[in-house]
């Protein structure tokens, strides 16, 4: 892609992906790389941003990037840890704060006539999140902004295009954060803001045509946003040479296999539905460990998919709906690669026996960007607004072993919950929702009889990218009706609870 690029060096901040997304909202392409794996083709980047970090620049474990090819040669912006790093190792002084500076603050001083702060005035709200503070500016440093508690909230280094801020412009609570990033990238670094959904579609289709030629490609559709957008992009590039397969693993939502196949009618895609429910359920029989369940589903999916691929003569490529958060090599709180919380079903390559090359047309996009690209492709808004659904399906929402009866119960419960959200006009206010079947029975009374049946937990969260999430405060009246409907209509359930955990410390799914 012939666009100006911005490099973001990751020091393990929880906000690093948010920086990239905010930059992209300016129609500027950005990439995240670990602080210790700076790309060798640094000349391909117009500007560099240093992220925050859980580390202290004063500690023995401080993360040290090699900025010799960047500092003074590229426009550079240090955020939080990045600002402290530039100060501490360039003649300034960083010391512990008397109190941890966290949360909202307001700028009490803004240097007039400064291009970096154009359009930002005193009183502008910023978001702080640090335990160290910059006591003295680095050599040639010039103060640009302060808050009541943080004197050196923003500064620049004279003689080079280096700027630094103690607050986080990428966080929603920094009201002029987007303006500040635009000032730095567009007005100072002269980055062209021309990376749009339409441009992405046009360039990606051309790239796919060159890469794939007249080769045949097979794609596993899930009915979700990512695989659907990937399919339409590929179809625009290679037409009839794209073969889509939608596998029913027996762990989909109620009636989803039929409804998804119908959904793709009229989109011009060549889609084959394969019902392999029994094969998946047999592989899961008696297995309770969540990671082993994921691996079993992944193994069987590859086997089923390989069988279908062999039915397509001379197929050479496997297409996947992998998106950018799946492939970012992030830094953990220990300074090394981030830990794997759970395996992703569409990342990690293919077994050798499949002999297919992989094509991933969406691997540069965040989820919200995938939706915008889908809209530019004319894909139905209802499909694009669909909640994320885990690749292993209901298997990771049934805690414990999987049986056909448990799947039936959870499908019925889930249908009542999701349809209720839509009927109450709550669906689009929720990022992801679902029900969990718990491995416990509880005592109940129905009519004059004692029951001992299953408990289900409902989960609804709001988020932007799934990295963090807060539980949604659904109306009590809705929860009351949903609970009554589930208990009265789903045989085998006598208790409903609502999950009010946020991520972190919890995850969105229970397994």
Tab-separated table of C-alpha atoms in Angstrom:
chain	number	residue	atom	x	y	z
A	1	UNK	CA	0.000	0.000	0.000
A	2	UNK	CA	1.465	3.322	-1.085
A	3	UNK	CA	0.511	5.333	1.990
A	4	UNK	CA	2.470	7.195	4.635
A	5	UNK	CA	2.964	4.952	7.670
A	6	UNK	CA	3.346	5.627	11.393
A	7	UNK	CA	5.384	3.309	13.620
A	8	UNK	CA	4.192	2.718	17.210
A	9	UNK	CA	6.740	1.129	19.534
A	10	UNK	CA	5.075	-0.966	22.237
A	11	UNK	CA	6.454	-0.916	25.785
A	12	UNK	CA	3.682	-3.102	27.230
A	13	UNK	CA	0.997	-0.474	27.770
A	14	UNK	CA	-2.620	-1.564	27.955
A	15	UNK	CA	-3.368	1.397	25.674
A	16	UNK	CA	-0.951	0.623	22.806
A	17	UNK	CA	-3.623	-0.780	20.485
A	18	UNK	CA	-5.757	2.236	21.287
A	19	UNK	CA	-2.998	4.540	20.026
A	20	UNK	CA	-2.992	2.677	16.702
A	21	UNK	CA	-6.760	2.864	16.403
A	22	UNK	CA	-6.824	6.596	17.189
A	23	UNK	CA	-4.165	7.226	14.537
A	24	UNK	CA	-6.180	5.234	12.008
A	25	UNK	CA	-9.271	7.275	12.812
A	26	UNK	CA	-7.319	10.129	11.223
A	27	UNK	CA	-7.145	8.028	8.019
A	28	UNK	CA	-3.463	7.359	8.679
A	29	UNK	CA	-2.028	3.842	8.535
A	30	UNK	CA	-0.171	2.766	11.696
A	31	UNK	CA	1.690	-0.358	12.789
A	32	UNK	CA	2.608	-1.681	16.241
A	33	UNK	CA	6.018	-3.281	16.819
A	34	UNK	CA	7.758	-4.333	20.066
A	35	UNK	CA	10.217	-1.736	21.387
A	36	UNK	CA	13.091	-4.205	20.891
A	37	UNK	CA	12.133	-5.231	17.343
A	38	UNK	CA	12.249	-1.948	15.462
A	39	UNK	CA	11.737	-2.555	11.724
A	40	UNK	CA	14.916	-2.355	9.658
A	41	UNK	CA	13.058	-0.413	6.956
A	42	UNK	CA	12.664	2.611	9.234
A	43	UNK	CA	12.783	4.961	6.232
A	44	UNK	CA	9.332	3.631	5.261
A	45	UNK	CA	7.789	5.376	8.287
A	46	UNK	CA	6.999	9.093	8.386
A	47	UNK	CA	6.737	9.348	12.195
A	48	UNK	CA	7.242	7.306	15.366
A	49	UNK	CA	5.244	7.134	18.614
A	50	UNK	CA	6.566	5.636	21.871
A	51	UNK	CA	3.811	4.033	23.968
A	52	UNK	CA	3.288	3.991	27.714
A	53	UNK	CA	4.432	1.109	29.922
A	54	UNK	CA	3.890	-0.476	33.351
A	55	UNK	CA	7.656	-0.102	33.907
A	56	UNK	CA	9.604	2.717	35.527
A	57	UNK	CA	12.458	4.337	33.613
A	58	UNK	CA	14.296	4.475	36.957
A	59	UNK	CA	14.213	0.713	37.492
A	60	UNK	CA	16.756	-1.944	36.579
A	61	UNK	CA	14.104	-3.511	34.351
A	62	UNK	CA	13.539	-0.316	32.329
A	63	UNK	CA	12.941	-1.061	28.640
A	64	UNK	CA	15.602	0.486	26.378
A	65	UNK	CA	14.804	0.948	22.688
A	66	UNK	CA	17.530	1.679	20.173
A	67	UNK	CA	16.435	5.077	18.867
A	68	UNK	CA	19.650	5.861	17.010
A	69	UNK	CA	17.923	5.694	13.612
A	70	UNK	CA	14.863	7.612	14.854
A	71	UNK	CA	15.798	10.365	17.302
A	72	UNK	CA	16.434	13.599	15.430
A	73	UNK	CA	15.799	11.892	12.096
A	74	UNK	CA	12.054	11.240	12.341
A	75	UNK	CA	9.246	13.191	14.005
A	76	UNK	CA	8.949	11.478	17.388
A	77	UNK	CA	6.209	11.556	20.038
A	78	UNK	CA	6.726	10.044	23.497
A	79	UNK	CA	3.578	9.150	25.459
A	80	UNK	CA	3.778	8.649	29.249
A	81	UNK	CA	6.670	6.126	29.606
A	82	UNK	CA	7.930	7.380	26.243
A	83	UNK	CA	7.985	10.958	27.590
A	84	UNK	CA	9.724	9.856	30.790
A	85	UNK	CA	12.250	7.804	28.811
A	86	UNK	CA	13.161	10.777	26.604
A	87	UNK	CA	13.598	12.958	29.700
A	88	UNK	CA	15.423	10.518	31.985
A	89	UNK	CA	18.044	9.418	29.455
A	90	UNK	CA	18.575	12.855	27.880
A	91	UNK	CA	19.649	15.018	30.789
A	92	UNK	CA	16.314	15.370	32.607
A	93	UNK	CA	15.103	13.979	35.904
A	94	UNK	CA	12.260	11.526	36.568
A	95	UNK	CA	11.242	10.790	40.154
A	96	UNK	CA	8.389	9.052	41.983
A	97	UNK	CA	5.225	11.118	42.367
A	98	UNK	CA	4.100	11.938	45.881
A	99	UNK	CA	0.770	10.390	44.928
A	100	UNK	CA	-0.042	8.208	41.955
A	101	UNK	CA	-1.305	10.480	39.190
A	102	UNK	CA	-4.254	8.626	37.730
A	103	UNK	CA	-7.485	9.790	36.124
A	104	UNK	CA	-8.842	13.069	34.783
A	105	UNK	CA	-6.873	16.307	34.946
A	106	UNK	CA	-7.167	19.688	33.251
A	107	UNK	CA	-4.468	21.669	31.500
A	108	UNK	CA	-3.685	24.775	33.549
A	109	UNK	CA	-1.035	26.133	31.176
A	110	UNK	CA	-0.761	25.844	27.372
A	111	UNK	CA	2.041	27.572	25.447
A	112	UNK	CA	0.580	30.030	22.966
A	113	UNK	CA	1.422	29.784	19.282
A	114	UNK	CA	2.677	26.201	19.536
A	115	UNK	CA	1.743	24.073	16.477
A	116	UNK	CA	1.761	20.892	18.572
A	117	UNK	CA	-1.077	22.282	20.727
A	118	UNK	CA	-3.055	24.138	18.067
A	119	UNK	CA	-6.765	24.130	18.913
A	120	UNK	CA	-6.100	23.028	22.518
A	121	UNK	CA	-6.616	25.523	25.318
A	122	UNK	CA	-6.341	25.803	29.075
A	123	UNK	CA	-9.013	23.727	30.798
A	124	UNK	CA	-8.805	20.897	28.262
A	125	UNK	CA	-9.286	17.548	30.013
A	126	UNK	CA	-6.510	14.933	29.793
A	127	UNK	CA	-6.128	11.408	31.179
A	128	UNK	CA	-3.177	10.638	33.471
A	129	UNK	CA	-1.920	7.155	34.376
A	130	UNK	CA	1.547	7.093	35.953
A	131	UNK	CA	3.361	6.759	39.278
A	132	UNK	CA	6.564	8.583	38.191
A	133	UNK	CA	6.696	12.207	37.128
A	134	UNK	CA	9.125	14.368	35.130
A	135	UNK	CA	10.810	16.745	37.579
A	136	UNK	CA	13.294	18.307	35.157
A	137	UNK	CA	13.080	18.523	31.370
A	138	UNK	CA	15.789	16.958	29.195
A	139	UNK	CA	18.599	18.983	27.597
A	140	UNK	CA	17.114	21.539	25.178
A	141	UNK	CA	13.636	20.710	26.497
A	142	UNK	CA	10.951	23.415	26.392
A	143	UNK	CA	7.774	23.311	28.474
A	144	UNK	CA	4.557	23.255	26.432
A	145	UNK	CA	1.780	22.403	28.898
A	146	UNK	CA	1.057	21.801	32.585
A	147	UNK	CA	-1.763	20.627	34.836
A	148	UNK	CA	-2.339	21.666	38.440
A	149	UNK	CA	-0.394	18.617	39.734
A	150	UNK	CA	1.948	17.888	36.805
A	151	UNK	CA	4.163	20.800	35.809
A	152	UNK	CA	5.847	19.056	32.875
A	153	UNK	CA	2.743	17.597	31.247
A	154	UNK	CA	4.021	18.286	27.719
A	155	UNK	CA	7.336	19.407	26.266
A	156	UNK	CA	9.386	19.480	23.091
A	157	UNK	CA	13.096	19.171	22.442
A	158	UNK	CA	14.392	22.128	20.478
A	159	UNK	CA	16.531	21.387	17.458
A	160	UNK	CA	14.582	18.233	16.534
A	161	UNK	CA	10.955	17.231	15.869
A	162	UNK	CA	10.647	15.448	19.199
A	163	UNK	CA	7.599	15.960	21.412
A	164	UNK	CA	6.497	14.322	24.654
A	165	UNK	CA	3.362	14.203	26.782
A	166	UNK	CA	2.785	12.809	30.259
A	167	UNK	CA	-0.900	12.077	29.553
A	168	UNK	CA	-2.655	9.668	27.186
A	169	UNK	CA	-4.201	11.326	24.081
A	170	UNK	CA	-5.458	7.949	22.839
A	171	UNK	CA	-7.903	7.541	25.735
A	172	UNK	CA	-11.462	8.757	25.265
A	173	UNK	CA	-11.256	10.870	28.434
A	174	UNK	CA	-8.579	13.119	26.853
A	175	UNK	CA	-11.095	15.338	25.101
A	176	UNK	CA	-8.624	16.917	22.656
A	177	UNK	CA	-6.457	13.828	22.241
A	178	UNK	CA	-7.409	13.297	18.612
A	179	UNK	CA	-6.648	16.947	17.846
A	180	UNK	CA	-3.212	16.622	19.428
A	181	UNK	CA	-2.387	13.488	17.409
A	182	UNK	CA	-3.557	15.253	14.254
A	183	UNK	CA	-1.367	18.266	15.082
A	184	UNK	CA	1.678	16.038	15.486
A	185	UNK	CA	1.106	13.699	12.552
A	186	UNK	CA	-0.492	15.930	9.915
A	187	UNK	CA	0.766	19.425	10.721
A	188	UNK	CA	4.253	18.633	12.041
A	189	UNK	CA	5.207	15.248	10.523
A	190	UNK	CA	3.361	15.996	7.237
A	191	UNK	CA	1.748	12.555	7.144
A	192	UNK	CA	-0.923	12.358	4.440
A	193	UNK	CA	-4.345	11.243	5.862
A	194	UNK	CA	-5.431	9.215	2.830
A	195	UNK	CA	-5.843	5.682	4.230
A	196	UNK	CA	-9.632	5.268	3.810
A	197	UNK	CA	-11.926	2.219	3.551
A	198	UNK	CA	-12.451	2.849	-0.164
A	199	UNK	CA	-8.706	3.108	-0.725
A	200	UNK	CA	-8.165	-0.113	1.244
A	201	UNK	CA	-10.736	-1.971	-0.861
A	202	UNK	CA	-9.302	-0.734	-4.157
A	203	UNK	CA	-5.702	-1.534	-3.240
A	204	UNK	CA	-6.455	-4.871	-1.575
A	205	UNK	CA	-8.468	-6.122	-4.544
A	206	UNK	CA	-5.593	-5.201	-6.874
A	207	UNK	CA	-3.076	-6.928	-4.603
A	208	UNK	CA	-5.240	-10.064	-4.424
A	209	UNK	CA	-5.563	-10.170	-8.203
A	210	UNK	CA	-1.779	-10.033	-8.589
A	211	UNK	CA	-1.117	-12.504	-5.777
A	212	UNK	CA	-3.747	-15.105	-6.647
A	213	UNK	CA	-3.959	-14.815	-10.422
A	214	UNK	CA	-6.227	-17.589	-11.698
A	215	UNK	CA	-5.690	-19.800	-8.623
A	216	UNK	CA	-8.580	-21.292	-6.667
A	217	UNK	CA	-9.137	-20.251	-3.052
A	218	UNK	CA	-11.178	-21.938	-0.330
A	219	UNK	CA	-12.540	-19.914	2.602
A	220	UNK	CA	-14.250	-21.049	5.774
A	221	UNK	CA	-17.246	-18.810	6.425
A	222	UNK	CA	-18.584	-18.383	9.961
A	223	UNK	CA	-21.472	-16.010	9.330
A	224	UNK	CA	-19.586	-13.311	11.211
A	225	UNK	CA	-18.236	-9.955	10.125
A	226	UNK	CA	-14.592	-10.875	9.477
A	227	UNK	CA	-15.055	-13.916	7.252
A	228	UNK	CA	-17.939	-12.250	5.372
A	229	UNK	CA	-15.924	-9.127	4.549
A	230	UNK	CA	-12.927	-11.281	3.575
A	231	UNK	CA	-15.193	-13.300	1.269
A	232	UNK	CA	-16.612	-10.247	-0.514
A	233	UNK	CA	-13.130	-8.754	-0.983
A	234	UNK	CA	-11.847	-12.022	-2.459
A	235	UNK	CA	-14.930	-12.381	-4.633
A	236	UNK	CA	-14.315	-8.918	-6.102
A	237	UNK	CA	-10.763	-10.020	-6.914
A	238	UNK	CA	-11.177	-13.595	-8.206
A	239	UNK	CA	-14.931	-14.182	-8.652
A	240	UNK	CA	-15.876	-17.815	-9.314
A	241	UNK	CA	-12.437	-19.046	-8.178
A	242	UNK	CA	-13.478	-18.437	-4.558
A	243	UNK	CA	-15.084	-21.461	-2.880
A	244	UNK	CA	-16.736	-20.765	0.481
A	245	UNK	CA	-17.481	-23.499	2.998
A	246	UNK	CA	-19.717	-23.004	6.019
A	247	UNK	CA	-19.287	-25.831	8.533
A	248	UNK	CA	-21.948	-26.635	11.118
A	249	UNK	CA	-19.951	-27.837	14.120
A	250	UNK	CA	-23.112	-28.492	16.124
A	251	UNK	CA	-22.157	-25.641	18.447
A	252	UNK	CA	-23.792	-22.756	16.600
A	253	UNK	CA	-26.707	-20.693	17.845
A	254	UNK	CA	-30.251	-21.944	17.373
A	255	UNK	CA	-31.141	-22.258	13.650
A	256	UNK	CA	-27.911	-20.438	12.769
A	257	UNK	CA	-26.736	-22.929	10.148
A	258	UNK	CA	-29.842	-22.433	8.050
A	259	UNK	CA	-30.158	-18.686	8.628
A	260	UNK	CA	-26.522	-17.973	7.758
A	261	UNK	CA	-26.729	-19.955	4.511
A	262	UNK	CA	-29.862	-18.016	3.612
A	263	UNK	CA	-28.095	-14.762	4.520
A	264	UNK	CA	-25.430	-15.405	1.893
A	265	UNK	CA	-28.010	-15.987	-0.821
A	266	UNK	CA	-28.064	-13.017	-3.150
A	267	UNK	CA	-24.502	-11.932	-2.252
A	268	UNK	CA	-23.191	-13.766	-5.297
A	269	UNK	CA	-20.897	-16.000	-3.255
A	270	UNK	CA	-20.324	-19.671	-4.005
A	271	UNK	CA	-21.173	-21.166	-0.579
A	272	UNK	CA	-21.453	-24.819	0.426
A	273	UNK	CA	-22.966	-25.814	3.767
A	274	UNK	CA	-21.492	-28.869	5.502
A	275	UNK	CA	-23.245	-30.360	8.536
A	276	UNK	CA	-20.534	-32.045	10.614
A	277	UNK	CA	-22.298	-31.746	13.975
A	278	UNK	CA	-21.972	-35.416	14.931
A	279	UNK	CA	-18.257	-35.444	14.109
A	280	UNK	CA	-17.529	-32.492	16.406
A	281	UNK	CA	-19.688	-33.739	19.272
A	282	UNK	CA	-17.999	-37.162	19.102
A	283	UNK	CA	-14.576	-35.495	19.352
A	284	UNK	CA	-15.700	-33.477	22.393
A	285	UNK	CA	-17.335	-36.358	24.274
A	286	UNK	CA	-16.190	-36.455	27.898
A	287	UNK	CA	-13.749	-33.516	27.536
A	288	UNK	CA	-14.036	-30.755	30.151
A	289	UNK	CA	-10.735	-28.867	29.858
A	290	UNK	CA	-11.424	-25.599	27.941
A	291	UNK	CA	-8.108	-25.494	26.075
A	292	UNK	CA	-8.431	-29.145	25.057
A	293	UNK	CA	-11.970	-28.430	23.839
A	294	UNK	CA	-10.646	-25.570	21.689
A	295	UNK	CA	-7.894	-27.753	20.248
A	296	UNK	CA	-10.299	-30.614	19.531
A	297	UNK	CA	-12.634	-28.269	17.675
A	298	UNK	CA	-9.723	-26.782	15.737
A	299	UNK	CA	-8.434	-30.253	14.812
A	300	UNK	CA	-11.797	-31.526	13.590
A	301	UNK	CA	-12.479	-28.292	11.720
A	302	UNK	CA	-9.212	-28.705	9.822
A	303	UNK	CA	-10.065	-32.338	9.065
A	304	UNK	CA	-13.534	-31.440	7.773
A	305	UNK	CA	-12.181	-28.487	5.867
A	306	UNK	CA	-9.415	-30.603	4.346
A	307	UNK	CA	-12.009	-33.131	3.177
A	308	UNK	CA	-13.963	-30.340	1.469
A	309	UNK	CA	-10.838	-28.773	-0.017
A	310	UNK	CA	-9.947	-32.093	-1.656
A	311	UNK	CA	-13.276	-31.983	-3.470
A	312	UNK	CA	-12.170	-28.766	-5.197
A	313	UNK	CA	-9.850	-29.541	-8.056
A	314	UNK	CA	-6.466	-27.750	-7.963
A	315	UNK	CA	-7.269	-25.489	-5.006
A	316	UNK	CA	-4.066	-23.742	-3.871
A	317	UNK	CA	-5.013	-21.189	-1.214
A	318	UNK	CA	-6.819	-21.089	2.104
A	319	UNK	CA	-8.312	-17.684	2.956
A	320	UNK	CA	-8.789	-16.650	6.595
A	321	UNK	CA	-10.536	-13.734	8.270
A	322	UNK	CA	-7.588	-13.016	10.561
A	323	UNK	CA	-7.559	-9.390	11.772
A	324	UNK	CA	-4.798	-7.196	13.189
A	325	UNK	CA	-5.285	-7.811	16.953
A	326	UNK	CA	-4.781	-11.544	16.245
A	327	UNK	CA	-1.322	-11.014	14.779
A	328	UNK	CA	0.151	-8.129	16.806
A	329	UNK	CA	3.252	-9.276	18.648
A	330	UNK	CA	2.720	-7.343	21.853
A	331	UNK	CA	4.934	-6.813	24.894
A	332	UNK	CA	3.858	-8.200	28.247
A	333	UNK	CA	4.224	-6.686	31.698
A	334	UNK	CA	7.550	-8.547	32.047
A	335	UNK	CA	9.051	-6.926	28.959
A	336	UNK	CA	8.899	-10.114	26.901
A	337	UNK	CA	6.264	-11.369	24.467
A	338	UNK	CA	2.756	-11.174	25.897
A	339	UNK	CA	1.365	-14.375	27.380
A	340	UNK	CA	-1.238	-16.406	25.493
A	341	UNK	CA	-4.457	-16.257	27.528
A	342	UNK	CA	-6.221	-18.752	25.257
A	343	UNK	CA	-5.594	-20.082	21.773
A	344	UNK	CA	-7.243	-18.397	18.781
A	345	UNK	CA	-8.892	-20.695	16.284
A	346	UNK	CA	-7.691	-18.883	13.155
A	347	UNK	CA	-4.094	-18.049	14.007
A	348	UNK	CA	-1.005	-20.224	13.935
A	349	UNK	CA	-0.771	-21.586	10.417
A	350	UNK	CA	-1.810	-24.899	8.917
A	351	UNK	CA	-0.673	-28.505	9.343
A	352	UNK	CA	1.735	-29.634	6.640
A	353	UNK	CA	-0.681	-32.173	5.195
A	354	UNK	CA	-3.043	-29.485	3.892
A	355	UNK	CA	-0.460	-28.170	1.400
A	356	UNK	CA	-2.314	-24.855	1.016
A	357	UNK	CA	-0.876	-21.359	1.042
A	358	UNK	CA	-2.621	-18.828	3.319
A	359	UNK	CA	-4.122	-15.507	2.235
A	360	UNK	CA	-5.410	-13.092	4.901
A	361	UNK	CA	-6.889	-9.952	3.292
A	362	UNK	CA	-7.936	-8.353	6.613
A	363	UNK	CA	-4.820	-8.910	8.707
A	364	UNK	CA	-3.991	-5.166	8.725
A	365	UNK	CA	-7.405	-4.107	10.098
A	366	UNK	CA	-8.965	-3.646	13.524
A	367	UNK	CA	-12.538	-4.880	14.025
A	368	UNK	CA	-14.142	-1.451	13.644
A	369	UNK	CA	-12.160	-0.936	10.434
A	370	UNK	CA	-13.422	-4.268	9.091
A	371	UNK	CA	-16.973	-3.007	9.587
A	372	UNK	CA	-16.206	0.253	7.780
A	373	UNK	CA	-14.643	-1.647	4.878
A	374	UNK	CA	-17.697	-3.910	4.806
A	375	UNK	CA	-19.971	-0.883	4.609
A	376	UNK	CA	-17.946	0.505	1.681
A	377	UNK	CA	-18.432	-2.893	-0.021
A	378	UNK	CA	-22.211	-2.590	0.376
A	379	UNK	CA	-22.583	-5.490	2.821
A	380	UNK	CA	-25.880	-5.519	4.729
A	381	UNK	CA	-25.791	-3.418	7.904
A	382	UNK	CA	-27.414	-6.188	9.970
A	383	UNK	CA	-24.572	-8.565	9.151
A	384	UNK	CA	-21.937	-5.909	9.852
A	385	UNK	CA	-23.550	-5.089	13.201
A	386	UNK	CA	-23.554	-8.710	14.341
A	387	UNK	CA	-21.966	-9.340	17.730
A	388	UNK	CA	-18.658	-11.230	17.780
A	389	UNK	CA	-19.161	-14.967	18.328
A	390	UNK	CA	-16.311	-17.281	19.408
A	391	UNK	CA	-14.911	-19.671	16.812
A	392	UNK	CA	-15.414	-22.706	19.100
A	393	UNK	CA	-19.033	-21.594	19.472
A	394	UNK	CA	-21.111	-22.768	22.396
A	395	UNK	CA	-18.420	-25.269	23.430
A	396	UNK	CA	-16.696	-22.576	25.502
A	397	UNK	CA	-20.011	-21.336	26.869
A	398	UNK	CA	-20.856	-24.775	28.203
A	399	UNK	CA	-18.591	-25.174	31.203
A	400	UNK	CA	-17.558	-28.787	31.577
A	401	UNK	CA	-18.160	-31.602	29.121
A	402	UNK	CA	-20.319	-31.214	26.006
A	403	UNK	CA	-23.464	-33.233	25.242
A	404	UNK	CA	-26.172	-32.772	22.648
A	405	UNK	CA	-28.688	-32.079	25.446
A	406	UNK	CA	-26.519	-29.331	26.950
A	407	UNK	CA	-26.157	-27.747	23.505
A	408	UNK	CA	-29.956	-27.832	23.080
A	409	UNK	CA	-30.490	-26.157	26.445
A	410	UNK	CA	-27.973	-23.400	25.787
A	411	UNK	CA	-29.245	-22.785	22.247
A	412	UNK	CA	-32.757	-22.213	23.627
A	413	UNK	CA	-31.488	-19.938	26.409
A	414	UNK	CA	-29.257	-17.957	24.036
A	415	UNK	CA	-32.089	-17.468	21.539
A	416	UNK	CA	-34.370	-16.008	24.195
A	417	UNK	CA	-31.628	-13.662	25.413
A	418	UNK	CA	-30.427	-12.428	21.991
A	419	UNK	CA	-33.927	-12.089	20.508
A	420	UNK	CA	-34.978	-10.209	23.634
A	421	UNK	CA	-32.119	-7.739	23.223
A	422	UNK	CA	-33.272	-7.085	19.665
A	423	UNK	CA	-36.941	-6.716	20.647
A	424	UNK	CA	-36.060	-4.220	23.385
A	425	UNK	CA	-33.748	-2.262	21.011
A	426	UNK	CA	-30.761	-3.118	23.191
A	427	UNK	CA	-28.787	-5.287	20.759
A	428	UNK	CA	-26.898	-2.434	19.066
A	429	UNK	CA	-26.017	-0.922	22.459
A	430	UNK	CA	-24.147	-4.110	23.391
A	431	UNK	CA	-20.773	-5.118	21.918
A	432	UNK	CA	-21.156	-8.822	22.691
A	433	UNK	CA	-23.741	-10.916	24.518
A	434	UNK	CA	-24.293	-14.565	25.244
A	435	UNK	CA	-25.333	-17.130	27.819
A	436	UNK	CA	-23.176	-19.598	29.762
A	437	UNK	CA	-24.375	-23.009	30.933
A	438	UNK	CA	-22.822	-23.610	34.338
A	439	UNK	CA	-21.736	-27.048	35.616
A	440	UNK	CA	-23.939	-26.778	38.701
A	441	UNK	CA	-27.501	-27.718	39.532
A	442	UNK	CA	-29.565	-25.765	42.022
A	443	UNK	CA	-32.731	-26.418	43.968
A	444	UNK	CA	-35.916	-24.783	42.724
A	445	UNK	CA	-39.681	-25.001	43.019
A	446	UNK	CA	-41.932	-25.184	39.962
A	447	UNK	CA	-45.606	-25.594	40.703
A	448	UNK	CA	-45.727	-27.729	43.820
A	449	UNK	CA	-42.692	-29.785	42.891
A	450	UNK	CA	-39.064	-29.513	43.902
A	451	UNK	CA	-36.606	-29.230	41.000
A	452	UNK	CA	-32.860	-29.754	40.770
A	453	UNK	CA	-31.822	-28.251	37.438
A	454	UNK	CA	-29.227	-26.181	35.598
A	455	UNK	CA	-28.126	-22.604	36.249
A	456	UNK	CA	-27.296	-20.237	33.366
A	457	UNK	CA	-25.375	-16.963	33.450
A	458	UNK	CA	-26.179	-14.124	31.047
A	459	UNK	CA	-23.318	-11.911	29.868
A	460	UNK	CA	-23.485	-8.571	28.000
A	461	UNK	CA	-20.515	-6.234	27.617
A	462	UNK	CA	-19.659	-2.930	25.987
A	463	UNK	CA	-16.265	-2.497	24.347
A	464	UNK	CA	-14.495	-1.045	21.322
A	465	UNK	CA	-12.115	-3.858	20.423
A	466	UNK	CA	-12.531	-6.600	23.021
A	467	UNK	CA	-9.203	-5.782	24.707
A	468	UNK	CA	-11.096	-4.276	27.652
A	469	UNK	CA	-14.814	-4.492	28.382
A	470	UNK	CA	-17.390	-3.329	30.919
A	471	UNK	CA	-20.603	-5.122	31.769
A	472	UNK	CA	-23.748	-3.463	30.445
A	473	UNK	CA	-26.318	-2.118	32.903
A	474	UNK	CA	-29.350	-3.744	31.247
A	475	UNK	CA	-32.790	-2.618	32.498
A	476	UNK	CA	-34.106	-4.610	35.443
A	477	UNK	CA	-37.415	-5.064	33.624
A	478	UNK	CA	-35.613	-6.672	30.685
A	479	UNK	CA	-33.598	-8.986	32.919
A	480	UNK	CA	-36.724	-9.935	34.848
A	481	UNK	CA	-38.676	-10.844	31.702
A	482	UNK	CA	-35.714	-12.682	30.175
A	483	UNK	CA	-35.184	-14.723	33.344
A	484	UNK	CA	-38.869	-15.629	33.528
A	485	UNK	CA	-38.968	-16.606	29.848
A	486	UNK	CA	-35.887	-18.816	30.154
A	487	UNK	CA	-37.069	-20.631	33.270
A	488	UNK	CA	-40.603	-21.103	31.938
A	489	UNK	CA	-39.693	-22.097	28.376
A	490	UNK	CA	-36.389	-23.984	28.593
A	491	UNK	CA	-36.711	-27.407	30.146
A	492	UNK	CA	-33.746	-28.145	32.381
A	493	UNK	CA	-33.078	-24.613	33.695
A	494	UNK	CA	-34.423	-23.255	36.989
A	495	UNK	CA	-32.031	-20.390	37.786
A	496	UNK	CA	-30.667	-17.369	35.860
A	497	UNK	CA	-27.875	-15.021	37.002
A	498	UNK	CA	-26.320	-11.940	35.362
A	499	UNK	CA	-22.531	-11.543	35.121
A	500	UNK	CA	-21.349	-8.082	36.269
A	501	UNK	CA	-17.585	-8.678	35.870
A	502	UNK	CA	-15.441	-6.377	33.724
A	503	UNK	CA	-12.404	-7.257	31.599
A	504	UNK	CA	-9.883	-7.184	33.175
A	505	UNK	CA	-9.779	-8.962	35.585
A	506	UNK	CA	-12.332	-11.310	33.989
A	507	UNK	CA	-12.459	-12.194	30.286
A	508	UNK	CA	-15.538	-11.786	28.097
A	509	UNK	CA	-16.015	-15.510	27.655
A	510	UNK	CA	-15.956	-17.818	30.666
A	511	UNK	CA	-13.535	-20.312	29.092
